[in-house]
Amino acid sequence: MPSMLSSVRRSLRASVVLANVSLATVLFATPAWSDPSKLEVFPAELARVAAELRDKALAESDAYDFIASLTTEVGPRPAGSVNDRRAVAWAVERLTSYGLEVRTEPVTVPHWVRGKAAGRIVAPYPQHVELVALGGSIGTPEGGIEAEVIEVEGVDALEALEPGAVEGKIVFFNRRMTRHPQGAGYGPAVQARGSGPAKASPLGAVAVIIRSAGTSSHRFGHTGGTRYADGVRKIPAAALSNADADMLERQVATGKPVRFHLELGCRNLPDEMSANVIGEIRGREKPDEIVLLAAHLDSWDLGTGAIDDGAGCAIVSEAARIIAALPQAPRRTLRVFLAANEEFGLSGARAYGELHADQLVNHTAAAESDLGVGKVSILRSRVAPDRMPWVRDLERLLSPLGISHVDTPAFGGADLRPLRPARVPFFDLPQDATLYFDYHHTADDTLDKLDPEDLRQNVAAYVTLAYLLAETETDLGRAPEPEQ
Ligand SMILES: [Zn+2]
């Protein structure tokens, strides 16, 4: 039951939204799309319906209820867990109720369980620290391990050390993630999480601890998958809270030997079955041509996966629900793809690529939502240069939402990776990620972090994009070759 206060807060937010809508109506009394001289390729009717759907989503979409239900009735849904399977059943029921044709496609997923995690600095100044195991880490022997700490910034610095420098030690990767609206700090910060243990082990390290790849100042670690290399001895790996990484950094800076104790109870269990969930609106003229909207249904286990990626699932599903309610289906098939196990090895994306290998060339466009639920302010595209007039018209339809096109090519998201070789045109509507990495992969990834107004703005942007892609008569062709 929502508290009295939260329902008051919600109705206050609702009136703010209404005020915004009426302000927008005044500001955009003559929207760009209604002036035929401003549209380069869109027929007026296509633009009119897209604008109607956009404004309807902004006023009344209900993606918030999707996330509330998923996080309350299922909760965290790491790959291979009982909740992972419950999430699939939940999504099938939900998408069916949205008027989509729904099916599941089986995916084999790894099954890793976290167990307990404890860490402390033993010397020179004994202190308890907060940390979490990295996804996939092996456990320590019962009673934990204790060793001297060697600090490096990142993998490059590790590889530049003298031979023997890390023998028998715990490597502390201490690169700080910088805050950025598009999450640009994540790439450099996440490198040590992904490959640090695999790089440190052959050098003789006994364990790895990293500064969390996240911007939170809360005293908890950010988890995330690590990848051991084939044939390399596996060593335990954990992420320290930023505050405790600061503490460890200060103790190392004293120049005195720093000893650390780590105990992890993680285990890798046999693989399990999960599924990709597919919900479709079958195209009325070109059912074999597919516009794909992706997000991932799995989450890490520490929070409830409200933001990563309950929000993305809700945004793309709600966009499809609004389109499914139109009197007639769009020209092409609109397919919602809720991927299994994105977080711990992209199992769902790989399975999709294998199962649909023959149809990838029939995917006319794709977009993924997996960067939380901040407001969208930019549009990125990956289309042939001669299709840019189409993209500029799209931008005109999105501009009342405060969205403008930027020249950086669309990335497409991790679950769209199998579509890259087929050169499927990609569109990104990335969320503002300034705060996203405070919550990402932590116990704080919960429903209360979402702003329902921002969520409606997201749905409005995605429904506009999805409808135009599925309904347009323009052939968007193939995207330029992906750069390596
Ligand atoms: Zn995600």
Tab-separated table of C-alpha atoms and ligand atoms in Angstrom:
chain	number	residue	atom	x	y	z
A	1	MET	CA	0.000	0.000	0.000
A	2	PRO	CA	1.432	3.405	-0.899
A	3	SER	CA	1.584	5.714	2.092
A	4	MET	CA	-0.662	8.765	2.299
A	5	LEU	CA	2.390	10.951	1.816
A	6	SER	CA	3.490	9.191	-1.356
A	7	SER	CA	0.028	9.366	-2.891
A	8	VAL	CA	-0.067	13.097	-2.088
A	9	ARG	CA	3.357	13.422	-3.643
A	10	ARG	CA	2.208	11.519	-6.713
A	11	SER	CA	-0.843	13.702	-7.211
A	12	LEU	CA	1.363	16.791	-6.816
A	13	ARG	CA	3.633	15.356	-9.502
A	14	ALA	CA	0.607	14.667	-11.684
A	15	SER	CA	-0.481	18.294	-11.475
A	16	VAL	CA	3.057	19.422	-12.294
A	17	VAL	CA	2.925	17.185	-15.384
A	18	LEU	CA	-0.395	18.685	-16.436
A	19	ALA	CA	1.051	22.172	-15.975
A	20	ASN	CA	4.034	21.146	-18.118
A	21	VAL	CA	1.811	19.729	-20.827
A	22	SER	CA	-0.239	22.893	-21.054
A	23	LEU	CA	2.944	24.971	-21.102
A	24	ALA	CA	4.271	22.757	-23.897
A	25	THR	CA	0.990	23.177	-25.778
A	26	VAL	CA	1.413	26.946	-25.590
A	27	LEU	CA	5.085	26.874	-26.548
A	28	PHE	CA	4.524	24.492	-29.429
A	29	ALA	CA	1.166	25.811	-30.602
A	30	THR	CA	2.494	25.387	-34.118
A	31	PRO	CA	4.602	22.230	-33.843
A	32	ALA	CA	7.292	21.808	-36.466
A	33	TRP	CA	5.593	18.739	-37.928
A	34	SER	CA	2.367	20.574	-38.709
A	35	ASP	CA	4.174	22.936	-41.023
A	36	PRO	CA	4.607	20.867	-44.230
A	37	SER	CA	7.476	23.086	-45.378
A	38	LYS	CA	9.445	21.943	-42.293
A	39	LEU	CA	9.037	18.232	-42.989
A	40	GLU	CA	11.466	16.815	-45.532
A	41	VAL	CA	10.166	13.280	-46.084
A	42	PHE	CA	7.390	12.424	-43.615
A	43	PRO	CA	3.845	12.551	-45.016
A	44	ALA	CA	1.694	14.859	-42.838
A	45	GLU	CA	-0.542	11.977	-41.703
A	46	LEU	CA	2.418	9.909	-40.452
A	47	ALA	CA	3.676	12.893	-38.471
A	48	ARG	CA	0.203	13.664	-37.112
A	49	VAL	CA	-0.334	10.160	-35.676
A	50	ALA	CA	3.203	10.022	-34.248
A	51	ALA	CA	2.670	13.371	-32.511
A	52	GLU	CA	-0.654	12.174	-31.118
A	53	LEU	CA	0.945	9.037	-29.677
A	54	ARG	CA	3.785	11.094	-28.234
A	55	ASP	CA	1.395	13.486	-26.472
A	56	LYS	CA	-0.818	10.647	-25.256
A	57	ALA	CA	2.212	8.866	-23.732
A	58	LEU	CA	3.357	12.065	-22.050
A	59	ALA	CA	-0.051	12.647	-20.518
A	60	GLU	CA	-1.091	9.198	-19.392
A	61	SER	CA	1.359	6.322	-19.923
A	62	ASP	CA	1.563	3.830	-17.101
A	63	ALA	CA	5.062	2.413	-17.248
A	64	TYR	CA	5.439	3.157	-13.529
A	65	ASP	CA	2.870	0.502	-12.660
A	66	PHE	CA	4.813	-2.026	-14.788
A	67	ILE	CA	7.953	-1.457	-12.702
A	68	ALA	CA	6.057	-1.346	-9.405
A	69	SER	CA	4.466	-4.706	-10.196
A	70	LEU	CA	7.687	-6.341	-11.443
A	71	THR	CA	9.783	-5.188	-8.486
A	72	THR	CA	7.082	-5.961	-5.901
A	73	GLU	CA	5.780	-9.282	-7.199
A	74	VAL	CA	9.094	-10.671	-8.524
A	75	GLY	CA	11.921	-8.495	-7.175
A	76	PRO	CA	15.590	-9.211	-7.964
A	77	ARG	CA	15.967	-11.658	-10.858
A	78	PRO	CA	19.573	-12.758	-11.380
A	79	ALA	CA	20.217	-15.309	-14.126
A	80	GLY	CA	19.397	-18.876	-13.178
A	81	SER	CA	17.510	-17.999	-9.980
A	82	VAL	CA	13.917	-18.996	-9.197
A	83	ASN	CA	13.023	-15.303	-9.596
A	84	ASP	CA	14.534	-15.303	-13.082
A	85	ARG	CA	11.946	-17.883	-14.136
A	86	ARG	CA	9.178	-16.083	-12.232
A	87	ALA	CA	10.069	-12.881	-14.103
A	88	VAL	CA	9.617	-14.658	-17.440
A	89	ALA	CA	6.144	-15.867	-16.414
A	90	TRP	CA	5.304	-12.380	-15.117
A	91	ALA	CA	6.412	-10.731	-18.387
A	92	VAL	CA	4.436	-13.196	-20.530
A	93	GLU	CA	1.289	-12.368	-18.608
A	94	ARG	CA	1.941	-8.616	-18.665
A	95	LEU	CA	2.723	-8.355	-22.384
A	96	THR	CA	-0.283	-10.549	-23.223
A	97	SER	CA	-2.482	-8.120	-21.290
A	98	TYR	CA	-1.006	-5.336	-23.474
A	99	GLY	CA	-2.528	-6.924	-26.572
A	100	LEU	CA	0.786	-8.278	-27.924
A	101	GLU	CA	1.362	-11.754	-29.408
A	102	VAL	CA	3.729	-13.254	-26.845
A	103	ARG	CA	6.125	-16.183	-26.881
A	104	THR	CA	9.253	-17.294	-25.056
A	105	GLU	CA	12.484	-18.534	-26.606
A	106	PRO	CA	14.625	-20.799	-24.395
A	107	VAL	CA	18.032	-19.570	-23.216
A	108	THR	CA	20.611	-21.508	-21.194
A	109	VAL	CA	22.040	-19.256	-18.480
A	110	PRO	CA	24.804	-19.558	-15.877
A	111	HIS	CA	23.755	-19.736	-12.240
A	112	TRP	CA	25.972	-17.980	-9.734
A	113	VAL	CA	25.060	-17.351	-6.105
A	114	ARG	CA	26.614	-14.651	-3.980
A	115	GLY	CA	26.786	-16.033	-0.440
A	116	LYS	CA	28.370	-13.936	2.307
A	117	ALA	CA	31.071	-11.312	1.780
A	118	ALA	CA	33.332	-9.791	4.419
A	119	GLY	CA	36.467	-7.684	4.245
A	120	ARG	CA	38.768	-5.858	6.643
A	121	ILE	CA	42.056	-4.055	6.664
A	122	VAL	CA	44.278	-5.984	9.109
A	123	ALA	CA	47.290	-3.641	9.153
A	124	PRO	CA	48.598	-0.985	9.594
A	125	TYR	CA	45.275	0.377	10.989
A	126	PRO	CA	42.617	-2.332	11.410
A	127	GLN	CA	39.249	-1.307	9.933
A	128	HIS	CA	36.115	-3.057	8.759
A	129	VAL	CA	35.235	-2.328	5.099
A	130	GLU	CA	32.061	-2.757	3.032
A	131	LEU	CA	32.393	-4.772	-0.141
A	132	VAL	CA	30.401	-7.016	-2.491
A	133	ALA	CA	31.567	-9.985	-4.572
A	134	LEU	CA	31.856	-9.480	-8.319
A	135	GLY	CA	29.398	-11.582	-10.298
A	136	GLY	CA	30.967	-14.903	-11.247
A	137	SER	CA	33.699	-14.713	-8.598
A	138	ILE	CA	34.779	-17.932	-6.956
A	139	GLY	CA	34.567	-18.048	-3.162
A	140	THR	CA	37.534	-17.954	-0.816
A	141	PRO	CA	38.458	-20.970	1.298
A	142	GLU	CA	36.484	-21.169	4.559
A	143	GLY	CA	37.985	-18.599	6.939
A	144	GLY	CA	39.016	-16.324	4.061
A	145	ILE	CA	42.425	-15.281	2.784
A	146	GLU	CA	44.834	-12.661	4.072
A	147	ALA	CA	47.608	-11.030	2.072
A	148	GLU	CA	49.465	-7.798	1.449
A	149	VAL	CA	47.776	-5.239	-0.808
A	150	ILE	CA	49.343	-3.774	-3.929
A	151	GLU	CA	47.508	-0.758	-5.386
A	152	VAL	CA	47.358	0.028	-9.109
A	153	GLU	CA	45.079	2.374	-11.010
A	154	GLY	CA	44.005	0.028	-13.780
A	155	VAL	CA	44.901	-2.961	-15.925
A	156	ASP	CA	47.540	-0.997	-17.893
A	157	ALA	CA	49.333	-0.054	-14.687
A	158	LEU	CA	49.197	-3.673	-13.504
A	159	GLU	CA	50.840	-4.892	-16.692
A	160	ALA	CA	53.585	-2.256	-16.390
A	161	LEU	CA	54.751	-3.556	-12.969
A	162	GLU	CA	58.066	-5.367	-12.425
A	163	PRO	CA	57.817	-9.154	-12.757
A	164	GLY	CA	57.004	-10.674	-9.373
A	165	ALA	CA	55.550	-7.458	-7.955
A	166	VAL	CA	52.107	-8.952	-7.306
A	167	GLU	CA	53.177	-12.502	-6.392
A	168	GLY	CA	51.131	-13.672	-3.376
A	169	LYS	CA	49.363	-10.305	-3.041
A	170	ILE	CA	45.856	-8.889	-3.303
A	171	VAL	CA	45.678	-6.447	-6.213
A	172	PHE	CA	43.662	-3.281	-5.450
A	173	PHE	CA	42.428	-1.596	-8.652
A	174	ASN	CA	41.734	1.992	-7.643
A	175	ARG	CA	40.380	3.860	-10.666
A	176	ARG	CA	37.666	6.341	-9.663
A	177	MET	CA	34.615	6.606	-11.901
A	178	THR	CA	33.788	10.153	-13.000
A	179	ARG	CA	30.204	11.424	-13.119
A	180	HIS	CA	28.931	12.233	-16.620
A	181	PRO	CA	25.460	12.833	-18.156
A	182	GLN	CA	25.973	10.064	-20.722
A	183	GLY	CA	27.819	7.739	-18.353
A	184	ALA	CA	31.130	8.247	-20.165
A	185	GLY	CA	33.058	7.487	-16.957
A	186	TYR	CA	31.791	3.906	-16.884
A	187	GLY	CA	33.909	2.451	-19.701
A	188	PRO	CA	37.305	3.289	-18.158
A	189	ALA	CA	36.087	2.354	-14.655
A	190	VAL	CA	34.600	-0.992	-15.600
A	191	GLN	CA	37.718	-2.374	-17.277
A	192	ALA	CA	39.272	-3.671	-14.062
A	193	ARG	CA	35.969	-5.256	-13.008
A	194	GLY	CA	35.683	-7.199	-16.258
A	195	SER	CA	39.253	-8.306	-16.821
A	196	GLY	CA	41.228	-7.379	-13.672
A	197	PRO	CA	41.064	-10.829	-12.016
A	198	ALA	CA	41.937	-12.611	-15.289
A	199	LYS	CA	44.955	-10.297	-15.762
A	200	ALA	CA	46.142	-10.383	-12.135
A	201	SER	CA	45.960	-14.142	-11.653
A	202	PRO	CA	48.758	-15.158	-14.075
A	203	LEU	CA	51.016	-12.616	-12.310
A	204	GLY	CA	50.584	-14.535	-9.044
A	205	ALA	CA	47.870	-12.455	-7.321
A	206	VAL	CA	45.763	-14.330	-4.749
A	207	ALA	CA	42.694	-12.070	-5.015
A	208	VAL	CA	41.456	-8.798	-6.521
A	209	ILE	CA	39.583	-5.936	-4.886
A	210	ILE	CA	38.437	-2.992	-6.976
A	211	ARG	CA	37.083	0.454	-6.227
A	212	SER	CA	33.435	0.080	-7.296
A	213	ALA	CA	32.657	1.043	-10.890
A	214	GLY	CA	30.019	3.500	-9.697
A	215	THR	CA	29.595	7.052	-8.440
A	216	SER	CA	27.713	6.396	-5.189
A	217	SER	CA	29.010	7.828	-1.943
A	218	HIS	CA	26.843	5.353	-0.020
A	219	ARG	CA	28.754	2.758	1.917
A	220	PHE	CA	28.109	-0.252	-0.285
A	221	GLY	CA	29.815	-1.847	-3.262
A	222	HIS	CA	28.579	-1.934	-6.852
A	223	THR	CA	28.554	-5.480	-8.199
A	224	GLY	CA	28.829	-6.530	-11.862
A	225	GLY	CA	30.217	-9.435	-13.812
A	226	THR	CA	33.869	-10.357	-14.067
A	227	ARG	CA	35.252	-12.621	-16.803
A	228	TYR	CA	37.876	-15.213	-16.016
A	229	ALA	CA	40.015	-16.288	-18.970
A	230	ASP	CA	40.133	-19.898	-20.145
A	231	GLY	CA	43.068	-21.786	-18.688
A	232	VAL	CA	43.787	-19.105	-16.070
A	233	ARG	CA	43.513	-19.945	-12.347
A	234	LYS	CA	40.404	-18.263	-10.906
A	235	ILE	CA	40.936	-15.911	-7.963
A	236	PRO	CA	38.273	-14.289	-5.735
A	237	ALA	CA	37.209	-10.740	-6.653
A	238	ALA	CA	35.191	-8.070	-4.829
A	239	ALA	CA	34.236	-4.383	-5.126
A	240	LEU	CA	34.769	-1.938	-2.254
A	241	SER	CA	32.411	0.928	-1.507
A	242	ASN	CA	33.900	4.232	-2.674
A	243	ALA	CA	34.265	5.345	0.948
A	244	ASP	CA	36.248	2.215	1.827
A	245	ALA	CA	38.351	2.472	-1.315
A	246	ASP	CA	39.261	5.983	-0.080
A	247	MET	CA	40.167	4.486	3.302
A	248	LEU	CA	42.325	1.778	1.764
A	249	GLU	CA	43.981	4.351	-0.513
A	250	ARG	CA	44.907	6.476	2.547
A	251	GLN	CA	46.362	3.484	4.372
A	252	VAL	CA	48.437	2.504	1.320
A	253	ALA	CA	49.640	6.123	1.067
A	254	THR	CA	51.256	5.844	4.507
A	255	GLY	CA	53.909	3.696	2.874
A	256	LYS	CA	53.486	1.013	5.536
A	257	PRO	CA	52.663	-2.535	4.374
A	258	VAL	CA	48.863	-2.948	4.188
A	259	ARG	CA	47.374	-6.359	4.901
A	260	PHE	CA	43.810	-7.238	3.930
A	261	HIS	CA	41.463	-10.080	4.840
A	262	LEU	CA	38.773	-11.215	2.397
A	263	GLU	CA	36.116	-13.874	2.785
A	264	LEU	CA	33.591	-14.678	0.021
A	265	GLY	CA	30.996	-17.431	-0.003
A	266	CYS	CA	30.130	-17.322	-3.727
A	267	ARG	CA	29.441	-20.467	-5.709
A	268	ASN	CA	28.917	-21.341	-9.367
A	269	LEU	CA	26.071	-23.854	-9.779
A	270	PRO	CA	25.053	-25.847	-12.866
A	271	ASP	CA	23.477	-23.897	-15.758
A	272	GLU	CA	19.730	-23.318	-15.709
A	273	MET	CA	17.065	-22.642	-18.318
A	274	SER	CA	15.685	-19.140	-18.729
A	275	ALA	CA	13.995	-17.455	-21.686
A	276	ASN	CA	13.863	-14.393	-23.876
A	277	VAL	CA	10.358	-12.923	-23.857
A	278	ILE	CA	9.088	-11.715	-27.230
A	279	GLY	CA	5.936	-9.608	-27.653
A	280	GLU	CA	4.814	-8.583	-31.138
A	281	ILE	CA	2.366	-6.479	-33.067
A	282	ARG	CA	2.263	-8.221	-36.433
A	283	GLY	CA	2.760	-5.792	-39.322
A	284	ARG	CA	-0.306	-5.235	-41.518
A	285	GLU	CA	1.624	-4.937	-44.816
A	286	LYS	CA	5.153	-6.183	-44.204
A	287	PRO	CA	4.921	-8.699	-41.351
A	288	ASP	CA	8.368	-10.124	-42.166
A	289	GLU	CA	10.064	-6.761	-41.635
A	290	ILE	CA	10.872	-6.240	-37.973
A	291	VAL	CA	11.421	-3.159	-35.855
A	292	LEU	CA	13.061	-4.328	-32.631
A	293	LEU	CA	12.734	-2.631	-29.227
A	294	ALA	CA	15.002	-4.234	-26.634
A	295	ALA	CA	15.622	-4.169	-22.883
A	296	HIS	CA	16.725	-6.870	-20.439
A	297	LEU	CA	14.509	-8.675	-17.974
A	298	ASP	CA	17.224	-10.027	-15.654
A	299	SER	CA	18.832	-7.922	-12.929
A	300	TRP	CA	21.543	-8.196	-10.324
A	301	ASP	CA	20.515	-9.590	-6.960
A	302	LEU	CA	21.324	-6.722	-4.573
A	303	GLY	CA	18.478	-4.318	-5.383
A	304	THR	CA	15.170	-5.049	-7.103
A	305	GLY	CA	16.274	-4.116	-10.635
A	306	ALA	CA	13.840	-1.187	-10.857
A	307	ILE	CA	16.238	0.975	-12.845
A	308	ASP	CA	18.472	-1.700	-14.429
A	309	ASP	CA	16.548	-2.698	-16.364
A	310	GLY	CA	12.980	-2.813	-15.100
A	311	ALA	CA	12.702	0.739	-16.434
A	312	GLY	CA	13.851	-0.224	-19.929
A	313	CYS	CA	11.431	-3.173	-20.031
A	314	ALA	CA	8.606	-0.877	-18.952
A	315	ILE	CA	9.475	1.861	-21.461
A	316	VAL	CA	9.619	-0.379	-24.534
A	317	SER	CA	6.601	-2.477	-23.461
A	318	GLU	CA	4.478	0.583	-22.761
A	319	ALA	CA	5.434	2.064	-26.134
A	320	ALA	CA	4.215	-1.160	-27.778
A	321	ARG	CA	1.011	-1.182	-25.697
A	322	ILE	CA	0.118	2.315	-26.911
A	323	ILE	CA	0.745	1.329	-30.544
A	324	ALA	CA	-1.204	-1.934	-30.117
A	325	ALA	CA	-4.232	0.127	-29.082
A	326	LEU	CA	-4.354	1.916	-32.484
A	327	PRO	CA	-7.258	0.991	-34.787
A	328	GLN	CA	-4.839	-0.716	-37.190
A	329	ALA	CA	-1.428	-2.349	-36.777
A	330	PRO	CA	1.564	-0.483	-38.235
A	331	ARG	CA	2.943	-1.498	-41.626
A	332	ARG	CA	5.860	-3.563	-40.203
A	333	THR	CA	6.061	-5.923	-37.251
A	334	LEU	CA	6.955	-4.199	-33.983
A	335	ARG	CA	8.776	-6.651	-31.730
A	336	VAL	CA	9.534	-6.147	-28.040
A	337	PHE	CA	12.552	-8.205	-26.975
A	338	LEU	CA	13.027	-8.631	-23.220
A	339	ALA	CA	16.395	-10.354	-23.038
A	340	ALA	CA	17.471	-13.035	-20.582
A	341	ASN	CA	20.732	-12.659	-18.686
A	342	GLU	CA	22.259	-9.463	-20.032
A	343	GLU	CA	24.174	-8.855	-16.815
A	344	PHE	CA	26.238	-11.997	-16.573
A	345	GLY	CA	27.281	-12.871	-20.111
A	346	LEU	CA	24.644	-11.685	-22.632
A	347	SER	CA	23.128	-15.182	-22.923
A	348	GLY	CA	19.796	-13.858	-24.190
A	349	ALA	CA	21.351	-11.655	-26.873
A	350	ARG	CA	23.472	-14.547	-28.137
A	351	ALA	CA	20.484	-16.912	-28.236
A	352	TYR	CA	18.470	-14.292	-30.149
A	353	GLY	CA	21.250	-13.905	-32.711
A	354	GLU	CA	21.491	-17.676	-33.221
A	355	LEU	CA	17.749	-18.372	-33.393
A	356	HIS	CA	17.048	-15.444	-35.732
A	357	ALA	CA	20.283	-15.576	-37.748
A	358	ASP	CA	18.388	-15.835	-41.051
A	359	GLN	CA	16.072	-12.932	-40.201
A	360	LEU	CA	18.621	-10.375	-39.027
A	361	VAL	CA	18.661	-8.804	-42.495
A	362	ASN	CA	14.867	-8.322	-42.169
A	363	HIS	CA	15.332	-6.201	-39.045
A	364	THR	CA	14.775	-2.724	-40.472
A	365	ALA	CA	15.712	-0.848	-37.284
A	366	ALA	CA	16.405	-1.408	-33.581
A	367	ALA	CA	16.669	0.515	-30.317
A	368	GLU	CA	17.408	-0.524	-26.737
A	369	SER	CA	16.636	1.139	-23.398
A	370	ASP	CA	19.192	0.225	-20.729
A	371	LEU	CA	20.474	3.386	-19.075
A	372	GLY	CA	17.896	3.985	-16.357
A	373	VAL	CA	15.128	6.494	-16.440
A	374	GLY	CA	16.559	10.009	-16.448
A	375	LYS	CA	15.091	12.393	-19.040
A	376	VAL	CA	16.073	11.767	-22.643
A	377	SER	CA	17.615	14.799	-24.298
A	378	ILE	CA	19.547	13.367	-27.239
A	379	LEU	CA	18.889	11.184	-30.254
A	380	ARG	CA	21.698	9.234	-31.917
A	381	SER	CA	21.311	7.350	-35.182
A	382	ARG	CA	23.293	4.856	-37.229
A	383	VAL	CA	21.890	5.020	-40.770
A	384	ALA	CA	23.311	5.504	-44.253
A	385	PRO	CA	24.135	9.216	-44.844
A	386	ASP	CA	21.447	9.560	-47.545
A	387	ARG	CA	18.750	8.632	-44.976
A	388	MET	CA	19.506	11.674	-42.809
A	389	PRO	CA	16.445	13.629	-44.052
A	390	TRP	CA	14.318	10.897	-42.391
A	391	VAL	CA	16.297	11.286	-39.156
A	392	ARG	CA	15.868	15.068	-39.247
A	393	ASP	CA	12.087	14.647	-39.500
A	394	LEU	CA	12.238	12.240	-36.572
A	395	GLU	CA	14.133	14.881	-34.623
A	396	ARG	CA	11.387	17.419	-35.439
A	397	LEU	CA	8.800	15.075	-33.918
A	398	LEU	CA	10.953	14.552	-30.800
A	399	SER	CA	11.895	18.186	-30.321
A	400	PRO	CA	8.815	19.102	-28.217
A	401	LEU	CA	10.165	16.569	-25.670
A	402	GLY	CA	13.444	18.510	-25.479
A	403	ILE	CA	15.336	15.977	-27.619
A	404	SER	CA	17.813	16.885	-30.341
A	405	HIS	CA	19.992	14.818	-32.668
A	406	VAL	CA	23.743	14.541	-32.095
A	407	ASP	CA	26.301	13.324	-34.605
A	408	THR	CA	27.857	10.556	-32.478
A	409	PRO	CA	26.698	7.283	-34.081
A	410	ALA	CA	24.126	5.189	-32.191
A	411	PHE	CA	25.634	2.428	-30.064
A	412	GLY	CA	22.555	0.230	-29.963
A	413	GLY	CA	22.974	-1.409	-26.537
A	414	ALA	CA	24.487	-4.714	-25.433
A	415	ASP	CA	21.441	-6.835	-26.331
A	416	LEU	CA	21.523	-5.555	-29.928
A	417	ARG	CA	25.091	-6.724	-30.469
A	418	PRO	CA	24.051	-9.701	-32.670
A	419	LEU	CA	22.348	-7.251	-35.067
A	420	ARG	CA	25.534	-5.287	-35.773
A	421	PRO	CA	27.030	-7.583	-38.432
A	422	ALA	CA	23.715	-7.401	-40.341
A	423	ARG	CA	24.148	-3.603	-40.303
A	424	VAL	CA	20.706	-2.980	-38.857
A	425	PRO	CA	20.041	0.763	-38.499
A	426	PHE	CA	20.221	1.694	-34.799
A	427	PHE	CA	18.615	4.531	-32.882
A	428	ASP	CA	19.569	5.544	-29.338
A	429	LEU	CA	17.454	7.648	-27.005
A	430	PRO	CA	19.872	7.541	-24.058
A	431	GLN	CA	18.637	8.640	-20.673
A	432	ASP	CA	20.412	11.305	-18.652
A	433	ALA	CA	22.786	9.121	-16.630
A	434	THR	CA	24.127	11.745	-14.232
A	435	LEU	CA	22.651	9.886	-11.237
A	436	TYR	CA	22.311	6.419	-12.790
A	437	PHE	CA	25.677	5.140	-11.610
A	438	ASP	CA	24.859	6.057	-7.999
A	439	TYR	CA	22.335	3.185	-8.041
A	440	HIS	CA	23.659	0.880	-10.768
A	441	HIS	CA	24.245	-2.718	-9.567
A	442	THR	CA	23.666	-1.797	-5.907
A	443	ALA	CA	21.151	-2.433	-3.154
A	444	ASP	CA	19.793	1.052	-3.986
A	445	ASP	CA	18.356	0.028	-7.377
A	446	THR	CA	14.768	0.277	-6.139
A	447	LEU	CA	11.434	1.739	-7.244
A	448	ASP	CA	11.609	4.932	-5.177
A	449	LYS	CA	14.531	6.182	-7.321
A	450	LEU	CA	12.264	6.588	-10.373
A	451	ASP	CA	10.548	9.829	-11.241
A	452	PRO	CA	7.186	8.995	-12.880
A	453	GLU	CA	7.313	12.210	-14.956
A	454	ASP	CA	10.699	11.355	-16.415
A	455	LEU	CA	9.391	7.866	-17.134
A	456	ARG	CA	6.466	9.277	-19.142
A	457	GLN	CA	8.859	11.478	-21.118
A	458	ASN	CA	10.858	8.336	-21.946
A	459	VAL	CA	7.776	6.444	-23.106
A	460	ALA	CA	6.739	9.434	-25.234
A	461	ALA	CA	10.143	9.434	-26.944
A	462	TYR	CA	10.231	5.668	-27.536
A	463	VAL	CA	6.633	5.440	-28.793
A	464	THR	CA	7.309	8.223	-31.298
A	465	LEU	CA	10.429	6.463	-32.563
A	466	ALA	CA	8.810	3.006	-32.630
A	467	TYR	CA	5.687	4.116	-34.468
A	468	LEU	CA	7.606	6.046	-37.113
A	469	LEU	CA	9.992	3.129	-37.723
A	470	ALA	CA	7.174	0.594	-37.993
A	471	GLU	CA	4.819	2.741	-40.092
A	472	THR	CA	7.101	4.703	-42.438
A	473	GLU	CA	7.101	3.864	-46.145
A	474	THR	CA	10.758	4.874	-46.309
A	475	ASP	CA	13.246	2.031	-46.557
A	476	LEU	CA	15.992	2.925	-44.078
A	477	GLY	CA	18.453	0.628	-45.861
A	478	ARG	CA	21.491	-0.744	-44.046
A	479	ALA	CA	23.688	1.050	-41.533
A	480	PRO	CA	27.310	1.866	-42.366
A	481	GLU	CA	29.881	-0.858	-41.532
A	482	PRO	CA	30.448	-0.937	-37.776
A	483	GLU	CA	33.845	0.500	-36.842
A	484	GLN	CA	36.029	-1.806	-34.745
B	1	ZN	ZN	21.289	-3.102	-17.725
